[in-house]
Coordinates of C-alpha atoms and ligand atoms in Angstrom, one line a residue:
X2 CA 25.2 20.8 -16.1
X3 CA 26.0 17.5 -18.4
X4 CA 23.9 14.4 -17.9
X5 CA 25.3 10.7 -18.7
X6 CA 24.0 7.5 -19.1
X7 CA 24.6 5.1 -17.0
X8 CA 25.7 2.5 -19.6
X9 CA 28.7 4.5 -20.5
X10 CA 28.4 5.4 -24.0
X11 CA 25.5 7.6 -25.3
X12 CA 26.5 11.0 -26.0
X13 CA 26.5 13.2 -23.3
X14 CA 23.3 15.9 -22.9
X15 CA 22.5 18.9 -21.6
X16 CA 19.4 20.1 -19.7
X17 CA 17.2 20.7 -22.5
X18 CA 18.1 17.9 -24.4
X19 CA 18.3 14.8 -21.8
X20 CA 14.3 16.1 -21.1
X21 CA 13.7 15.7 -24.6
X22 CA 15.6 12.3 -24.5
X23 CA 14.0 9.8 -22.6
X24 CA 16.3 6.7 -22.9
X25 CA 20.0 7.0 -23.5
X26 CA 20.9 5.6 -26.8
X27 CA 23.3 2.9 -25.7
X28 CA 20.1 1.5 -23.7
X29 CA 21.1 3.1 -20.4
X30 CA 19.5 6.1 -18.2
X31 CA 20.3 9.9 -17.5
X32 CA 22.5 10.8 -14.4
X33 CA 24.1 14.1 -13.5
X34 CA 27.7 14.2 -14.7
X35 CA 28.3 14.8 -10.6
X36 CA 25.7 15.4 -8.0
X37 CA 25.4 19.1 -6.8
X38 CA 26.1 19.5 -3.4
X39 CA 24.5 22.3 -1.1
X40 CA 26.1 23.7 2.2
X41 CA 24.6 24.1 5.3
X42 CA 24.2 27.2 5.5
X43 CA 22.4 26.8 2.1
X44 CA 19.5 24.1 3.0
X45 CA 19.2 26.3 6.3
X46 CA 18.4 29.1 4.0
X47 CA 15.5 27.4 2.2
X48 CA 13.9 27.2 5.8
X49 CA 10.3 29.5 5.7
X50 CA 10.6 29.7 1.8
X51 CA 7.7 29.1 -0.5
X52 CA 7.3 24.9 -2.5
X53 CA 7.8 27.3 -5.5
X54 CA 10.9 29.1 -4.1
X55 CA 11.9 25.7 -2.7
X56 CA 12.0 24.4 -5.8
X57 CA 13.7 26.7 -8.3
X58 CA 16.6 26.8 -5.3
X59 CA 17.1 22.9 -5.5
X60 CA 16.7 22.8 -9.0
X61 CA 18.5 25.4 -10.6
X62 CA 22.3 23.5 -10.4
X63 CA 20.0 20.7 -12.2
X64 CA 19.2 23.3 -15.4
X65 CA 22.6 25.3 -15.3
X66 CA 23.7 26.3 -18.7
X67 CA 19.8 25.8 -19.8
X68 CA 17.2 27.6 -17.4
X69 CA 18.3 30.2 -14.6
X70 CA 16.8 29.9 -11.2
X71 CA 14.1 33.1 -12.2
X72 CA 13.2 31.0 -15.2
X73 CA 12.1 27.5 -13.2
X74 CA 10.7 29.2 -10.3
X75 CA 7.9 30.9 -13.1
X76 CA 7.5 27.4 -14.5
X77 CA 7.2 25.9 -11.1
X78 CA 4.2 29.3 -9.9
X79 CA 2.7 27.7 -12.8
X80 CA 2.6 24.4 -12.6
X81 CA 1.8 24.3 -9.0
X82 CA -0.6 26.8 -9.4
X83 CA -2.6 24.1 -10.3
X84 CA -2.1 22.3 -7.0
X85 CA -5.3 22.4 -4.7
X86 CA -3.0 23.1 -1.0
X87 CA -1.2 26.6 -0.5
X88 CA 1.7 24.6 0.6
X89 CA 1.5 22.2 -2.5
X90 CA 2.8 19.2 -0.3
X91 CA 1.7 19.9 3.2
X92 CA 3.2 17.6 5.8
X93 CA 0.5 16.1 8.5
X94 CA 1.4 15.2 11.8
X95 CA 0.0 11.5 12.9
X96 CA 1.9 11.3 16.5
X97 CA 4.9 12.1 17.9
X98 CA 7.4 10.8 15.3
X99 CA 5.2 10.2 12.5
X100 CA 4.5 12.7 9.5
X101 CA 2.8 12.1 6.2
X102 CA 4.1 14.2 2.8
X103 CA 0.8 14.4 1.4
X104 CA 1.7 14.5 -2.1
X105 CA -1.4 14.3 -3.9
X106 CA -3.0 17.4 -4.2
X107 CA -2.0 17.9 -7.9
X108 CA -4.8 17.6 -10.8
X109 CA -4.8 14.4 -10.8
X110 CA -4.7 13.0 -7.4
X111 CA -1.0 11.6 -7.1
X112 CA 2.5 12.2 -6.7
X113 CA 3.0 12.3 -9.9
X114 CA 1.1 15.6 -10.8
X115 CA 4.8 17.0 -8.5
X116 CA 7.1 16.1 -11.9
X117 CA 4.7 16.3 -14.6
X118 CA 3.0 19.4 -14.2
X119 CA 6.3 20.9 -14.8
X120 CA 7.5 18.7 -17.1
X121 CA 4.3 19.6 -19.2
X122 CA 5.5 23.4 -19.5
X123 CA 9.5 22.6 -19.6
X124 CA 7.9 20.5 -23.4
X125 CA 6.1 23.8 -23.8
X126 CA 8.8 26.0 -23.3
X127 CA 12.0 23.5 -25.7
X128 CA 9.1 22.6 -28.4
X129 CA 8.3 26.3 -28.7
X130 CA 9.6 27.7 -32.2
X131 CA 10.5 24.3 -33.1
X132 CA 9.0 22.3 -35.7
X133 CA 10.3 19.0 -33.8
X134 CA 6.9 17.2 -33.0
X135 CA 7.4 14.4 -29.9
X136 CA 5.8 11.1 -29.7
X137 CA 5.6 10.1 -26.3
X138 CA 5.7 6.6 -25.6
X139 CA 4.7 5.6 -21.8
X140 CA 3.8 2.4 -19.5
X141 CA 1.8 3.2 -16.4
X142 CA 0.2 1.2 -13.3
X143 CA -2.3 4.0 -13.1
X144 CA -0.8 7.1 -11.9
X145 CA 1.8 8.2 -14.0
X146 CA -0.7 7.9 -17.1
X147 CA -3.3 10.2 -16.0
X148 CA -0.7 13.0 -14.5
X149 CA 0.9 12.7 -18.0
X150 CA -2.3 13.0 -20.3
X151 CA -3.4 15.9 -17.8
X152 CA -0.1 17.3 -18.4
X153 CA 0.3 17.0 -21.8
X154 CA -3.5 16.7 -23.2
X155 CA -4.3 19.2 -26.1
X156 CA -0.1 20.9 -26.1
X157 CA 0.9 21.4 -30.0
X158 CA 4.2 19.3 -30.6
X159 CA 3.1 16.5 -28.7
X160 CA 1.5 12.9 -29.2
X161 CA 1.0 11.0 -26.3
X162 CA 0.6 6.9 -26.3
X163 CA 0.0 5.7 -23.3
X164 CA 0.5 1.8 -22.2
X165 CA -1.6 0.3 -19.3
X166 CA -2.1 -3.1 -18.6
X167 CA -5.8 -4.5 -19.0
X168 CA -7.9 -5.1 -16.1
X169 CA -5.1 -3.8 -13.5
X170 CA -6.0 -0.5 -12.8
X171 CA -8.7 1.1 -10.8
X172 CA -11.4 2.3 -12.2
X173 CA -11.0 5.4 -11.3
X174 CA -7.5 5.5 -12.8
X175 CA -8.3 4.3 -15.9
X176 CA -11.1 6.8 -16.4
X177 CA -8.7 9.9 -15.5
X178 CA -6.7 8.2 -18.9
X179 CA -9.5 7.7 -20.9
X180 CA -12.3 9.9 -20.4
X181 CA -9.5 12.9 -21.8
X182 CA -11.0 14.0 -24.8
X183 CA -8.1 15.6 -26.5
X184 CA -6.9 14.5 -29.8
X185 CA -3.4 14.0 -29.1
X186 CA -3.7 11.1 -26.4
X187 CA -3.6 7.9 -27.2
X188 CA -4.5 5.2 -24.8
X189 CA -3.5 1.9 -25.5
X190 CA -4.8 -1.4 -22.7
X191 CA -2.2 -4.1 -23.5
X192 CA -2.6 -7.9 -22.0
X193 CA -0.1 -8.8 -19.5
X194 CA 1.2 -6.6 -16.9
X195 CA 3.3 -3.7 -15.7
X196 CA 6.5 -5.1 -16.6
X197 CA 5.5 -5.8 -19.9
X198 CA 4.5 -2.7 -20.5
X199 CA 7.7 -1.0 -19.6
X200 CA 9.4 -3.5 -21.6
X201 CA 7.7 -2.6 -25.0
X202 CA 8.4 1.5 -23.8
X203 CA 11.9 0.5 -23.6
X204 CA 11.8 -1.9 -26.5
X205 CA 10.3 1.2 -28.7
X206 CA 13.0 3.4 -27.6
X207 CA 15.6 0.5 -28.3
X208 CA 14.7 0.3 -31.7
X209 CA 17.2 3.4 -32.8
X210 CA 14.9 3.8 -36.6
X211 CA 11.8 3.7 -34.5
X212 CA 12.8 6.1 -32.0
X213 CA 14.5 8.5 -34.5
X214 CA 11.8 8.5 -37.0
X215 CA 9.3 9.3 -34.4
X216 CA 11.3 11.1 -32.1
X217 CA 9.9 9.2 -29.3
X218 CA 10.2 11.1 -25.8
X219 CA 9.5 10.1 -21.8
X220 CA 7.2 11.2 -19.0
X221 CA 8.2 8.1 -17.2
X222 CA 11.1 8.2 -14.4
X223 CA 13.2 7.3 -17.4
X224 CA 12.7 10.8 -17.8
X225 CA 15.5 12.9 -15.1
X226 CA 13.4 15.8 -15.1
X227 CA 11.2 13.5 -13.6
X228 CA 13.1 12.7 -10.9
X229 CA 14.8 15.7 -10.4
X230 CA 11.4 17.6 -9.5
X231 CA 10.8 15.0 -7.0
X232 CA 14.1 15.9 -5.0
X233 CA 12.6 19.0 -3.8
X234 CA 10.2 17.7 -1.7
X235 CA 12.3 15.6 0.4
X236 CA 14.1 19.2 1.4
X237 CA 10.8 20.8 1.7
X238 CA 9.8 18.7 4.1
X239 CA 13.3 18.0 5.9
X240 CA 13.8 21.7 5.9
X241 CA 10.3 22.0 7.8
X242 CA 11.5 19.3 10.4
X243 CA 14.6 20.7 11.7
X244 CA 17.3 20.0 8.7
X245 CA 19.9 20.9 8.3
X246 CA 20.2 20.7 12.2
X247 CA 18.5 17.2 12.7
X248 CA 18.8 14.5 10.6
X249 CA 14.9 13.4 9.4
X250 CA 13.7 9.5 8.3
X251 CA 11.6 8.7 4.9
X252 CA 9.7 5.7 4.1
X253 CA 8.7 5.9 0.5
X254 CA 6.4 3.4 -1.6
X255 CA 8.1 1.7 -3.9
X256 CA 7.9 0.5 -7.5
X257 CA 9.8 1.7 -9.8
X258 CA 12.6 3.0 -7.1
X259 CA 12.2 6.6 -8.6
X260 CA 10.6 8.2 -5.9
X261 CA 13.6 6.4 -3.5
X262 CA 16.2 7.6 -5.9
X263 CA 14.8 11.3 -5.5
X264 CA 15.3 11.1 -1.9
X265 CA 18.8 9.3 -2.7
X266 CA 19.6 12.5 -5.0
X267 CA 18.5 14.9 -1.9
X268 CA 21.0 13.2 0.2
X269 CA 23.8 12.8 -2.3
X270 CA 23.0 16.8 -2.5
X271 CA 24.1 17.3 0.9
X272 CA 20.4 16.6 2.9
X273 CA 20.8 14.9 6.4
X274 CA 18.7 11.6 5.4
X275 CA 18.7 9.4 7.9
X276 CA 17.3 6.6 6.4
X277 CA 15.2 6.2 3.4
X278 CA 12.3 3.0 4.5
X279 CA 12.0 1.2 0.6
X280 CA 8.6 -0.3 1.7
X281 CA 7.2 -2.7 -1.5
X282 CA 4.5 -5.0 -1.7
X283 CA 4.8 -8.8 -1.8
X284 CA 6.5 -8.0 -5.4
X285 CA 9.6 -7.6 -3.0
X286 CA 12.6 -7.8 -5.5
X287 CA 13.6 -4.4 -4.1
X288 CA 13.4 -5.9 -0.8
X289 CA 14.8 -8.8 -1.7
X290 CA 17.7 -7.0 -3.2
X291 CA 18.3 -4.8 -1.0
X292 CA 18.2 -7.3 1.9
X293 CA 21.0 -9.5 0.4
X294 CA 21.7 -8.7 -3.1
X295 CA 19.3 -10.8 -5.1
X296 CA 18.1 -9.3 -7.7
X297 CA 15.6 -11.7 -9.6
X298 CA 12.6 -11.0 -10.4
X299 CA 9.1 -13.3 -10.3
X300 CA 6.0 -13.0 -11.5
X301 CA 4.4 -9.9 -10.9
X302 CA 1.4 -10.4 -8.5
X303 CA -1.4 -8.4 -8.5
X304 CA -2.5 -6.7 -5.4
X305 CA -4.4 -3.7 -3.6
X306 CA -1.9 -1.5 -4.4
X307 CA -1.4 -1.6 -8.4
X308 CA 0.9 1.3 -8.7
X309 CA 3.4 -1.0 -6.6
X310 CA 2.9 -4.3 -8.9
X311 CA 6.3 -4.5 -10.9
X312 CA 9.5 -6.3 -10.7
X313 CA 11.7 -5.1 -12.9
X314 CA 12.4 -1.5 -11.3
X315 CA 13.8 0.9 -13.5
X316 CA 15.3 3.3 -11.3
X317 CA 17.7 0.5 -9.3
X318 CA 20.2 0.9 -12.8
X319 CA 21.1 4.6 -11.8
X320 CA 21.4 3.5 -7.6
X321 CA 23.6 0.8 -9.2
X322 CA 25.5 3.1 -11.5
X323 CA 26.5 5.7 -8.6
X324 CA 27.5 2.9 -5.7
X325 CA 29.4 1.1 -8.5
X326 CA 31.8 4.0 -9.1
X327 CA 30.0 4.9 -11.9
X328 CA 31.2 2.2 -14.3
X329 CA 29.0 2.3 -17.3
X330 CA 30.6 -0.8 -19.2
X331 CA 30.7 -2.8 -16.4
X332 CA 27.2 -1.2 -15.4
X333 CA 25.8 -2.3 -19.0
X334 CA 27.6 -5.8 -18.4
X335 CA 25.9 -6.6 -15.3
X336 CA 22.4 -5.0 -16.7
X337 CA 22.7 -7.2 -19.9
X338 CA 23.2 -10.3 -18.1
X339 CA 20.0 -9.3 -16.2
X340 CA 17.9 -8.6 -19.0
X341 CA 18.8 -12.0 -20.4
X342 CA 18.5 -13.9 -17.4
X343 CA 16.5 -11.8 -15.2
X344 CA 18.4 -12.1 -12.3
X345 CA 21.4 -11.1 -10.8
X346 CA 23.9 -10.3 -7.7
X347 CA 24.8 -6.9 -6.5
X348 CA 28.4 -6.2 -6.3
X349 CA 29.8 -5.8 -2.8
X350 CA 30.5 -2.4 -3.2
X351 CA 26.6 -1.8 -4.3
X352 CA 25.6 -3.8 -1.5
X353 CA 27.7 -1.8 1.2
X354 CA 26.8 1.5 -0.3
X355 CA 23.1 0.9 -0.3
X356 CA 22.8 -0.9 3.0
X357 CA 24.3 2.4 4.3
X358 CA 20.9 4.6 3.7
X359 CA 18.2 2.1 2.6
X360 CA 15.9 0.0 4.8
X361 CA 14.1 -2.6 3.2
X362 CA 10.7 -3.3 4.0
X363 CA 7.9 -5.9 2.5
X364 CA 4.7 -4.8 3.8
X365 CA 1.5 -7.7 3.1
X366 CA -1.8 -6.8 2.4
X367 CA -2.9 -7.5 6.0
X368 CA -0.2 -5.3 7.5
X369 CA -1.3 -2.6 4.6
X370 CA -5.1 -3.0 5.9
X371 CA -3.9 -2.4 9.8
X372 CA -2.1 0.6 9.4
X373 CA -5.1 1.7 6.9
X374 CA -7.3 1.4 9.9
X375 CA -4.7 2.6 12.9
X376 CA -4.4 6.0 10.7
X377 CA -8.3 6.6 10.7
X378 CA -8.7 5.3 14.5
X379 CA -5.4 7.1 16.2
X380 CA -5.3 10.1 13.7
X381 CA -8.2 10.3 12.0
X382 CA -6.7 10.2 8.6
X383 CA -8.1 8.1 6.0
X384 CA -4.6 7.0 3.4
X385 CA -4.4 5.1 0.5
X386 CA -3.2 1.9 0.1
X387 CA 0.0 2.3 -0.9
X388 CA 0.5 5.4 1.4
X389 CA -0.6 2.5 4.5
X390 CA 2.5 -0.3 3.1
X391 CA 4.9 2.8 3.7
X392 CA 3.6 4.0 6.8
X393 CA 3.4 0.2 8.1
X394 CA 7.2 -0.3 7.2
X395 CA 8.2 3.1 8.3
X396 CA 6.4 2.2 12.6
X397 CA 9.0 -0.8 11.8
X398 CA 12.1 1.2 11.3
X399 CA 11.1 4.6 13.6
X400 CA 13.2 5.8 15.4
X401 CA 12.5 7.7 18.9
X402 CA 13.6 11.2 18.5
X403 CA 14.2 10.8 14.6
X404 CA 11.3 12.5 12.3
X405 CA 9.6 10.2 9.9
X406 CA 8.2 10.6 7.3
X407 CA 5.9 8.7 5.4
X408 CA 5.3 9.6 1.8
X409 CA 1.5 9.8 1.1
X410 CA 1.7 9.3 -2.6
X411 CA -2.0 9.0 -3.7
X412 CA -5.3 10.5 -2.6
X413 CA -7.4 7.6 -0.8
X414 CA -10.5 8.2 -3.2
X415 CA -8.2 6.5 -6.6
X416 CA -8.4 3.1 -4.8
X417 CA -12.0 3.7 -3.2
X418 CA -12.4 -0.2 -3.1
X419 CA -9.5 -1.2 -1.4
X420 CA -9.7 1.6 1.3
X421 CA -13.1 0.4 2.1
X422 CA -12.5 -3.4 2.1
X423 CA -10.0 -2.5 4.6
X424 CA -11.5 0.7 6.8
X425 CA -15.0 0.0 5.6
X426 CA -15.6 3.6 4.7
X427 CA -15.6 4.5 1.1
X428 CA -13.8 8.1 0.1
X429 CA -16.0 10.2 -2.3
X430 CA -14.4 11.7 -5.0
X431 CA -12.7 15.2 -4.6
X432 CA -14.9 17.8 -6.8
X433 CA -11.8 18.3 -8.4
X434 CA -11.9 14.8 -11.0
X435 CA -15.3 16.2 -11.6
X436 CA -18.1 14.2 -13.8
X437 CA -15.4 11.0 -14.6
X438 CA -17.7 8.2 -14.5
X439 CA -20.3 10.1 -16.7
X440 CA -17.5 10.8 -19.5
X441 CA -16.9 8.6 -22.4
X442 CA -14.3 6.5 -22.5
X443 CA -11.4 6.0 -25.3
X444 CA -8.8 3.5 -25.6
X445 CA -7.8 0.4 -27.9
X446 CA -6.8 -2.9 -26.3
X447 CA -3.8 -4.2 -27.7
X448 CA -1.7 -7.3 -27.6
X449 CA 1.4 -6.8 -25.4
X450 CA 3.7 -7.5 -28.2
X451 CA 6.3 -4.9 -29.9
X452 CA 4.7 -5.4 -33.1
X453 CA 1.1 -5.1 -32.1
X454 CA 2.0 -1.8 -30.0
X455 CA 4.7 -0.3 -32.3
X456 CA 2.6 -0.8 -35.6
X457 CA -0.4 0.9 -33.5
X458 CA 2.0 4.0 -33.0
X459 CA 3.7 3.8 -36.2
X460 CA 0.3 4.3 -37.7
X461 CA -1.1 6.4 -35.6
X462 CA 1.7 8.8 -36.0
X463 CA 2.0 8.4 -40.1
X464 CA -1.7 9.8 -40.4
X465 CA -0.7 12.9 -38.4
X466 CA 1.8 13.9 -40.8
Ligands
LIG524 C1 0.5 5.8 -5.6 C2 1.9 5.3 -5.9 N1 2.7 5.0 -4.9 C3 3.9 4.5 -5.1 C4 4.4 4.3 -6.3 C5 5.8 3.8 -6.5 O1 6.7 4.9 -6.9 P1 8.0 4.5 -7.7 O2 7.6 3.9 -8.9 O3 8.6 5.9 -8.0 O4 8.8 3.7 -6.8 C6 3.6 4.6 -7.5 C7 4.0 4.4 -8.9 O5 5.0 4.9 -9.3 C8 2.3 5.1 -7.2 O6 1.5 5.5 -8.2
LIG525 N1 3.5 3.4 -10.6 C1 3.8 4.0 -11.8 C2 4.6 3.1 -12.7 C3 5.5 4.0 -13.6 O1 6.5 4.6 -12.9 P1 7.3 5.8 -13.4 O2 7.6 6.6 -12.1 O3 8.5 5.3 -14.0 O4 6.5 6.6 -14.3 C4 2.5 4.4 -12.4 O5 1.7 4.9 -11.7 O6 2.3 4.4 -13.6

């Protein structure tokens, strides 16, 4: 398998080498050259296997050439070893219709532990006998950071910096960054927001000297292998539900749109999707664009649900890439006019193409507080808040006799706060995060400017070597 960006001309990579990558160096992101597609017969044959079979099955066409299907599915018994279900992501009934992907059993209590605990060991495995040494540069809203530093904390070959922006995470986020003692993370609190941060990430990678000098890499969705790990639980669950034989519903929490794209992939793979629920916040320029092609983004507003808080959504580029006939100069055309003007109109072929699968839903914080409190009352399930904006947009867009699922994307005790404003219970802590508000923390706080961050990094990673 060969992986391409979607701005048309940075080299094309294989396996090993786009999850060394991070951004494409003509600015764009990492697609499969073509999607893999499974038959029938194959997705029914992943019915009553193990997450760990599951997943080296869907993601061996992904590492052709690279890893063999024996090779991931020992990665994957390790890295979801670590998860605290037998099933890994188990799927809970709420009524009839309604299912949650529970998603967060990983180390650190999100969806996120699903990609980076494997992408932790697929480092391991391309670092090992090398004397390349990464530099990780990320941005996070809370949960990618802390899934990254666990995955990543004390591995030889690897500094990790990690961007978050001041003040809008919870606490119990930022302490799962910062309380981690090992000497190769690097937390960094920068003033502004989200966006910004992901912009300076990008920015770093931009800058070809920087990012050659210190071999910058991603555990962002930048990042395929990111993505690609998330594919296979939309086909765990799917399978579960009747698929291949009956088409099966998500609703997905969205930010970033990598999470949605995963469950694009699964159905470009040959998965019945029936409809994929992009459920945002009131930072809606997914919704907005999806609804009728404007994409422009605002000011980013912060809210309950701080892992949703962005506007400028990184993972729409590689949707727009594939409904655009995969165009990558007019793809970097219409993404340069964007980044100067930061808006834009989708084409009418990206318009059709996504209205076929994707159902856009903005979900307010009182709507997010209801279905918080109609999941403990009716089901007895306490969710998070960003778990209750997709389950709210997915009793919009059920349909009878069509499974839905409602990605449960973060354990309810990370936003403790915000699940007791609105249920007025307050989740204790799994056992699991252990002693976090007793440990130390570490960071610097940063202004969110290139030079600030990238001198920061640049010295940081000169007294190393
Ligand atoms: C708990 C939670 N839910 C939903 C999202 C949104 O996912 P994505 O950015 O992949 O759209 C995030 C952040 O990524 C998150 O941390
Ligand atoms: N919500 C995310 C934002 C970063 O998204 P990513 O999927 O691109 O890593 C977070 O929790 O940090």
């Amino acid at each position: 398998m060969r992986y391409i960006s979607t701005r048309g001309t940075a080299p094309a990579l294989d396996f090993r080498d786009v999850t060394l990558a991070g951004l494409a160096s003509d600015g764009g992101l990492y697609v499969p050259e073509a999607w893999p597609r499974f038959t029938h017969e194959q997705i029914a044959g992943l019915a009553g296997l193990s997450y760990v079979d599951t997943a080296a099955r869907v993601m061996a066409p992904f590492t052709a050439g690279v890893l063999s299907e024996d090779e991931l599915r020992e990665l994957c018994a390790a890295a979801y070893g670590r998860f605290a279900h037998a099933a890994v992501t188990p799927l809970v009934q709420l009524d009839h219709d309604h299912w949650l992907l529970e998603l967060f059993h990983g180390p650190t209590l999100a969806f996120k532990d699903v990609a980076l605990q494997l992408l932790g060991l697929l480092f391991e495995r391309f670092l090992t006998g090398s004397t390349e040494h990464l530099t990780i540069v990320g941005a996070t809203s809370g949960d990618t950071g802390s899934a990254a530093i666990d995955a990543v904390a004390g591995r030889s070959g690897v500094d990790i910096f990690m961007l978050h922006p001041e003040g809008r995470v919870s606490d119990v986020q930022r302490r799962q960054m910062t309380t981690v003692g090992a000497p190769n993370v690097h937390n960094i609190a920068i003033t502004g927001d989200f966006d910004t941060a992901q912009a300076l990430v990008k920015a770093m990678f931009n800058d070809r000297a920087f990012s050659r000098r210190f071999r910058l890499s991603a555990v962002n969705s930048i990042n395929w292998a990111r993505l690609m790990a998330q594919v296979v639980y939309y086909f765990y669950a799917a399978v579960r539900l009747g698929a291949p034989g009956r088409p099966v519903a998500f609703s997905v929490p969205t930010g970033n749109f990598g999470d949605v794209f995963a469950g694009y992939v699964g159905s470009r793979m040959g998965l019945p999707v029936a409809k994929l629920v992009v459920a945002t916040n009131v930072n809606d320029i997914l919704a907005r664009a999806l609804a009728d092609g404007d994409y422009s983004s605002r000011q980013v507003v912060a809210t309950p649900t701080p892992s949703m808080d962005i506007q400028v959504s990184s993972n729409f580029e590689r949707l727009l890439f594939d409904l655009g006939d995969r165009d990558g100069a007019a793809l970097a055309a219409q993404m340069q006019g964007f980044e100067a003007s930061r808006a834009m109109r989708l084409s009418n072929a990206q318009r059709d193409g996504s209205a076929a699968l994707f159902a856009p839903e903005r979900v307010d914080v009182d709507d997010m507080a209801r279905a918080m409190r109609r999941a403990c009352d009716d089901a007895g399930e306490t969710i998070d808040p960003h778990t209750a904006i997709a389950l709210a947009a997915a009793r919009r867009q059920a349909q009878v006799g069509v499974p839905m699922v409602t990605l449960a994307t973060a354990h309810p005790a990370k936003f403790r706060d915000a699940v007791e404003r609105a249920t007025g219970s307050r989740p204790p802590l799994p056992t699991r995060v252990g002693d976090l508000f007793e440990r130390e923390e570490r960071y610097v706080t940063l202004d969110g400017t290139f030079d600030a961050v990238s001198g920061y990094i640049a010295a940081r990673a000169a007294a190393r070597d």
